[in-house]
Short mmCIF file of C-alpha atoms in Angstrom, two decimals:
data_model
loop_
_atom_site.label_atom_id
_atom_site.label_comp_id
_atom_site.label_asym_id
_atom_site.label_seq_id
_atom_site.Cartn_x
_atom_site.Cartn_y
_atom_site.Cartn_z
CA MET A 498 31.07 -21.10 -9.30
CA THR A 499 28.58 -23.77 -8.83
CA MET A 500 24.88 -23.01 -9.57
CA GLU A 501 22.91 -21.07 -6.67
CA GLN A 502 19.33 -22.17 -5.89
CA ASN A 503 16.78 -20.76 -8.41
CA ILE A 504 14.31 -17.55 -6.23
CA VAL A 505 11.28 -18.89 -6.44
CA ARG A 506 9.80 -16.07 -3.58
CA ARG A 507 7.65 -13.18 -4.99
CA SER A 508 10.39 -10.39 -5.03
CA LEU A 509 12.60 -11.43 -7.29
CA ALA A 510 14.99 -8.27 -7.47
CA ASN A 511 15.13 -7.90 -3.54
CA GLU A 512 15.89 -11.87 -3.12
CA VAL A 513 18.71 -11.28 -5.33
CA ALA A 514 20.06 -7.91 -4.16
CA ALA A 515 20.28 -9.84 -0.27
CA ARG A 516 21.96 -12.70 -2.20
CA LEU A 517 24.32 -10.40 -3.54
CA GLN A 518 24.75 -8.37 -0.79
CA GLN A 519 25.62 -11.12 1.84
CA LYS A 520 28.61 -12.19 -1.27
CA ILE A 521 29.66 -8.72 -0.83
CA ILE A 522 29.75 -8.00 3.04
CA SER A 523 31.13 -12.09 3.11
CA GLY A 524 34.24 -10.88 1.24
CA GLU A 525 33.71 -13.89 -1.55
CA TYR A 526 33.23 -10.61 -3.72
CA LYS A 527 35.71 -7.48 -2.25
CA VAL A 528 35.64 -3.81 -2.73
CA GLY A 529 36.51 -3.19 -6.52
CA ASP A 530 35.73 -6.78 -7.57
CA GLN A 531 34.02 -6.78 -10.87
CA LEU A 532 30.77 -8.53 -10.48
CA PRO A 533 29.84 -11.46 -13.33
CA VAL A 534 28.02 -10.04 -16.00
CA GLU A 535 24.50 -10.24 -16.66
CA SER A 536 23.98 -13.88 -18.64
CA ALA A 537 26.19 -14.97 -15.55
CA LEU A 538 24.01 -13.89 -12.94
CA MET A 539 20.64 -14.59 -14.46
CA GLN A 540 22.18 -18.40 -14.68
CA GLN A 541 23.78 -18.00 -11.40
CA PHE A 542 20.71 -16.92 -9.49
CA GLY A 543 18.06 -18.79 -11.69
CA VAL A 544 16.26 -15.73 -13.03
CA GLY A 545 15.75 -12.69 -15.73
CA ARG A 546 17.70 -9.47 -16.82
CA SER A 547 15.18 -7.43 -15.51
CA SER A 548 15.24 -9.23 -12.25
CA ILE A 549 18.79 -8.70 -12.39
CA ARG A 550 18.87 -5.17 -13.67
CA GLU A 551 16.94 -3.98 -11.28
CA ALA A 552 18.94 -6.22 -7.78
CA ILE A 553 22.00 -4.07 -8.89
CA LYS A 554 19.87 -1.40 -9.20
CA LEU A 555 18.89 -0.82 -5.75
CA LEU A 556 22.63 -2.21 -4.15
CA VAL A 557 23.60 1.35 -6.54
CA ASN A 558 21.46 3.16 -4.84
CA SER A 559 22.25 1.38 -0.70
CA GLY A 560 26.02 2.99 -2.27
CA LEU A 561 27.04 -1.40 -2.63
CA LEU A 562 27.49 -1.84 -5.98
CA ARG A 563 28.50 1.35 -9.00
CA VAL A 564 27.97 0.64 -12.73
CA GLN A 565 30.49 2.05 -15.09
CA GLN A 566 29.33 2.36 -17.72
CA GLY A 567 30.77 0.09 -21.55
CA VAL A 568 33.08 -1.50 -18.00
CA GLY A 569 30.74 -3.16 -15.64
CA THR A 570 29.46 -3.37 -12.52
CA PHE A 571 32.18 -3.26 -9.50
CA VAL A 572 32.00 -3.29 -5.94
CA GLU A 573 31.49 0.37 -4.31
CA ASP A 574 31.57 -1.37 -0.38
CA ASN A 575 31.50 -4.59 1.92
CA SER A 576 30.55 -2.61 5.30
CA GLY A 577 27.02 -3.77 5.43
CA VAL A 578 25.81 0.12 5.94
CA GLY A 579 24.38 0.34 2.61
CA GLU A 580 22.51 -2.92 3.25
CA PRO A 581 18.25 -1.51 3.24
CA LEU A 582 16.70 -1.30 6.35
CA ALA A 583 13.87 -3.40 6.06
CA GLN A 584 16.04 -6.19 4.52
CA ARG A 585 17.72 -5.79 7.11
CA LEU A 586 14.57 -6.09 10.39
CA LYS A 587 14.20 -8.85 8.55
CA ARG A 588 17.85 -10.93 9.99
CA SER A 589 17.13 -9.45 13.68
CA ASP A 590 17.46 -11.31 16.84
CA VAL A 591 13.69 -9.49 18.04
CA LYS A 592 14.75 -8.07 21.31
CA GLU A 593 16.87 -5.82 19.67
CA ILE A 594 14.37 -5.28 17.49
CA ASN A 595 12.00 -4.15 20.68
CA GLU A 596 14.88 -2.16 22.49
CA VAL A 597 15.32 0.38 19.31
CA ARG A 598 11.36 0.82 18.84
CA GLN A 599 11.17 1.07 22.73
CA LEU A 600 14.18 4.17 22.72
CA LEU A 601 12.02 5.78 19.03
CA GLU A 602 8.56 5.43 21.05
CA MET A 603 9.32 7.68 24.19
CA LYS A 604 11.36 10.19 21.63
CA ILE A 605 8.17 10.16 19.70
CA ALA A 606 6.12 10.79 22.16
CA GLU A 607 7.70 13.30 23.51
CA LYS A 608 8.14 15.78 19.86
CA ALA A 609 4.04 15.19 19.76
CA ALA A 610 3.44 16.20 22.67
CA LEU A 611 5.16 19.22 21.67
CA ASN A 612 4.02 19.26 17.39
CA ARG A 613 0.95 17.08 17.08
CA THR A 614 -2.05 18.90 15.42
CA ALA A 615 -5.48 18.21 16.20
CA LYS A 616 -5.90 16.64 13.34
CA ASP A 617 -3.51 14.48 14.62
CA VAL A 618 -5.30 13.84 17.86
CA LYS A 619 -8.53 13.32 15.45
CA LYS A 620 -6.44 10.15 14.50
CA MET A 621 -4.82 8.73 17.69
CA GLN A 622 -8.08 8.95 19.48
CA ARG A 623 -9.75 7.39 16.18
CA TYR A 624 -6.36 4.31 16.84
CA PHE A 625 -7.06 4.51 20.68
CA ASP A 626 -11.14 3.49 20.48
CA ALA A 627 -10.23 0.88 17.75
CA ARG A 628 -7.77 -0.41 19.97
CA GLU A 629 -9.96 -0.50 23.46
CA LYS A 630 -12.74 -2.20 21.32
CA ALA A 631 -10.51 -5.28 19.55
CA ALA A 632 -8.85 -5.49 22.86
CA ALA A 633 -12.52 -6.03 24.36
CA GLN A 634 -13.55 -8.45 21.79
CA GLN A 635 -10.75 -10.68 22.15
CA ASP A 636 -10.16 -9.65 18.68
CA VAL A 637 -6.07 -10.62 18.88
CA ALA A 638 -5.50 -9.02 15.51
CA GLY A 639 -7.88 -6.31 15.45
CA CYS A 640 -6.28 -5.26 18.13
CA VAL A 641 -2.33 -5.59 17.01
CA ASP A 642 -2.97 -3.55 13.91
CA ALA A 643 -4.50 -0.38 15.59
CA ASP A 644 -2.00 -0.85 18.77
CA ILE A 645 0.59 -0.46 15.53
CA ASN A 646 -1.49 2.08 13.93
CA PHE A 647 -2.04 4.32 17.17
CA HIS A 648 1.91 4.93 17.87
CA ASN A 649 2.54 5.25 14.03
CA ALA A 650 -0.36 7.80 14.27
CA ILE A 651 2.23 9.05 17.28
CA ALA A 652 5.48 9.04 15.49
CA GLU A 653 3.17 11.20 12.27
CA ALA A 654 2.19 14.18 15.41
CA SER A 655 6.53 13.74 16.15
CA GLY A 656 6.58 16.27 13.11
CA ASN A 657 9.66 15.12 11.99
CA ASP A 658 9.89 12.20 8.99
CA VAL A 659 12.48 11.19 9.06
CA LEU A 660 11.72 9.52 12.75
CA ALA A 661 8.50 8.83 11.49
CA ASP A 662 9.76 6.70 8.49
CA LEU A 663 12.21 5.01 10.78
CA TYR A 664 9.40 3.69 13.17
CA LYS A 665 7.09 2.63 10.72
CA SER A 666 10.03 0.39 8.88
CA PHE A 667 9.38 -1.16 11.96
CA SER A 668 6.19 -2.11 11.44
CA THR A 669 6.09 -5.23 9.59
CA ARG A 670 8.28 -7.04 12.26
CA MET A 671 6.50 -5.41 15.32
CA LYS A 672 3.31 -7.11 14.47
CA ASN A 673 4.68 -10.47 13.50
CA ASP A 674 5.78 -10.94 17.18
CA PHE A 675 3.16 -9.35 18.43
CA LEU A 676 0.74 -11.90 17.08
CA ASN A 677 3.56 -14.89 17.75
CA ARG A 678 3.83 -13.53 21.50
CA PHE A 679 0.26 -13.07 22.32
CA PRO A 680 -2.46 -15.24 22.46
CA ASP A 681 -5.21 -13.18 23.89
CA THR A 682 -5.84 -9.44 24.18
CA ALA A 683 -4.64 -9.44 27.69
CA PRO A 684 -1.54 -7.65 27.63
CA PHE A 685 -2.90 -4.91 25.76
CA ILE A 686 -6.53 -4.92 27.66
CA GLU A 687 -3.73 -4.61 31.00
CA THR A 688 -1.75 -1.24 29.14
CA MET A 689 -5.17 0.54 28.16
CA GLN A 690 -4.77 3.45 30.87
CA LEU A 691 -0.98 3.99 29.77
CA HIS A 692 -1.94 4.30 26.31
CA SER A 693 -4.36 6.50 27.35
CA LYS A 694 -2.45 8.96 29.61
CA LEU A 695 0.28 8.66 26.77
CA LEU A 696 -2.95 10.12 24.55
CA LYS A 697 -3.72 12.76 27.13
CA SER A 698 -0.50 14.16 27.64
CA ILE A 699 -0.05 14.76 24.46
CA THR A 700 -3.53 16.28 23.57
CA ASP A 701 -2.14 18.55 26.62
CA LYS A 702 1.23 18.83 25.25
CA ASP A 703 2.54 17.76 28.02
CA PRO A 704 6.02 16.30 27.23
CA LYS A 705 7.85 14.88 30.08
CA GLY A 706 4.10 13.31 30.79
CA ALA A 707 4.43 12.20 27.00
CA TRP A 708 8.35 10.61 27.52
CA HIS A 709 6.73 8.42 31.22
CA PHE A 710 4.04 6.65 29.91
CA ALA A 711 5.78 6.11 26.68
CA ALA A 712 8.72 4.87 28.79
CA ARG A 713 6.12 2.84 31.59
CA ILE A 714 3.76 1.18 28.46
CA ASN A 715 7.74 -0.38 26.71
CA GLY A 716 8.20 -1.74 30.83
CA HIS A 717 5.41 -3.53 30.53
CA ILE A 718 5.15 -4.82 27.65
CA SER A 719 8.97 -5.78 27.78
CA ALA A 720 8.05 -7.10 31.90
#
């Protein structure tokens, strides 16, 4: 096997896991195949033993590999379903991510209107105020941060931890997309009233209104 280019990015274990995963999904390593021994993997990827072991652990936890003590490490699955979501999002098309995000935001808004607490409302209001202030000051980065925090707060208010965690997993990719798309805060100012009405619907425990305004916000942003 030819030498791989040494990996020098910050998270060596994650990068090794991603490379191994790609080899599995592409069929270079098939289900039932045994991976090379640690020393061979260390040479192949140019990293230390601890990085290899951590990468293997990541792929075992995701269901792609299994370790048979005293024998070796074997490919358990090659469907790609076990790919960590954060890694999957990194290679996803922005349009696909936005479509999923929009669907999540509408359901999250509806659930938040049903389950929000007074504490949730205060948190959402705080981030809404920060969004409004940053938009008025043409602080794009601050506005993006506040906008994402506002929607994350809505996700937390939904009362569904899985739904909230799923939505938060999109945050980093969303932030980069927004910073690249918007040179100023005009789009955020244009949707300020819609965000205000969304917050009011959630505060008033109006799930239909929350769904409606979340849909309108997304329709405006994607236009």
